[in-house]
Amino acid sequence: MKHRESQHKTLRFLTPKGNPCNVMFMEKDTTQLRAQRFREALDGAAFGPTELARRLGMENPQTVNNWRDRGVSARMAAEAARELGVSQDWLNGKDAPMHDGSIPRPRADGPLYVLEPLAPWDDETPLDEDEVELRLFKEVELSSGNGKLARTEIQEVTGPKLRFSRHTMRTCGVDPGNAVFGTNSGNSNHPLILHGATLGIDKGMTRIVDGEIYALDHDGQFRVKFLQRLPGGGLRMHSFNSDEYPDEDYDFDQVMQQRIVILGRVFWWSTIRPLRSSNRI
């Protein structure tokens, strides 16, 4: 047997007669095993390394190509296993089946999509490795007293949380520590963003990029608008439903006087649409 230091370990023992005896043990080369399993999983997928990199939100496909030689990094193993339709333990080189039955295997001759069942959860359900909790921002009515009209203020509300995917935030370039969520009110952006839609907001992005959607605190009112910069430090608010909601222009002084504050860029929204008719298919 040829001895290679990288794959073998040699221990020396003494026999009952005092003679030395070398015993050679094989060490499992997990790096090569993980690389081999990644190549096998990728060969069985319906896409190549470039598409896998895109699905994982990676800018450089070369990183995925490097996995052919050294296996998937520990940080990306869970997401890569999910996209490839294999067991994470198997992909990591552990003694586990390639397919554990929980994830459908991609087929090269099948459709490039997988319909997975929804996983219901409640407040007691622990977060997955790829999930974070986002805090809620909303309008809060402040106590006025003495017959004065109550006013509102945008505040973080304790209690409600939203579970969100780290992968989605990474794809959108959002630091999880800067992410909060709010609720859209009104139809100024209908049908793009419906009334009651949940919004993901990046507080770390308050710089105006023309044409992007932002959440605003307009003197205590929570608003969602497309923004455009105007000369002299002003801004224009544009609604998707521009037929009913014309553009609003504010110069710098008006922005200050009306306490218009950009809370952050809206990077995600989701809407529940109840079925209006009782006739169901």
GROMACS .gro file of C-alpha atoms in nm, residues 187-193 209-216 223-230 234-250:
model
   40
  187ASN     CA    1  -5.480   5.268  -0.320
  188SER     CA    2  -5.240   5.538  -0.438
  189ASN     CA    3  -5.009   5.268  -0.578
  190HIS     CA    4  -5.282   5.032  -0.697
  191PRO     CA    5  -5.254   4.783  -0.866
  192LEU     CA    6  -4.878   4.757  -0.804
  193ILE     CA    7  -4.908   4.768  -0.425
  209VAL     CA    8  -3.243   5.712  -0.626
  210ASP     CA    9  -3.483   5.850  -0.886
  211GLY     CA   10  -3.766   5.608  -0.957
  212GLU     CA   11  -3.723   5.391  -0.647
  213ILE     CA   12  -4.005   5.335  -0.395
  214TYR     CA   13  -3.962   5.468  -0.042
  215ALA     CA   14  -4.151   5.461   0.287
  216LEU     CA   15  -4.196   5.812   0.429
  223ARG     CA   16  -4.673   5.706   0.311
  224VAL     CA   17  -4.530   5.496   0.027
  225LYS     CA   18  -4.419   5.682  -0.287
  226PHE     CA   19  -4.184   5.678  -0.582
  227LEU     CA   20  -3.935   5.961  -0.522
  228GLN     CA   21  -3.747   6.192  -0.754
  229ARG     CA   22  -3.497   6.460  -0.657
  230LEU     CA   23  -3.567   6.822  -0.751
  234GLY     CA   24  -3.665   6.941  -0.307
  235LEU     CA   25  -3.838   6.617  -0.396
  236ARG     CA   26  -4.127   6.488  -0.603
  237MET     CA   27  -4.364   6.218  -0.480
  238HIS     CA   28  -4.512   6.003  -0.755
  239SER     CA   29  -4.789   5.745  -0.718
  240PHE     CA   30  -4.830   5.441  -0.941
  241ASN     CA   31  -5.201   5.525  -0.958
  242SER     CA   32  -5.122   5.866  -1.105
  243ASP     CA   33  -5.467   5.910  -1.262
  244GLU     CA   34  -5.621   5.955  -0.918
  245TYR     CA   35  -5.313   6.076  -0.731
  246PRO     CA   36  -5.116   6.347  -0.916
  247ASP     CA   37  -4.750   6.416  -0.842
  248GLU     CA   38  -4.667   6.618  -0.532
  249ASP     CA   39  -4.370   6.857  -0.546
  250TYR     CA   40  -4.202   6.993  -0.233
   0.00000   0.00000   0.00000
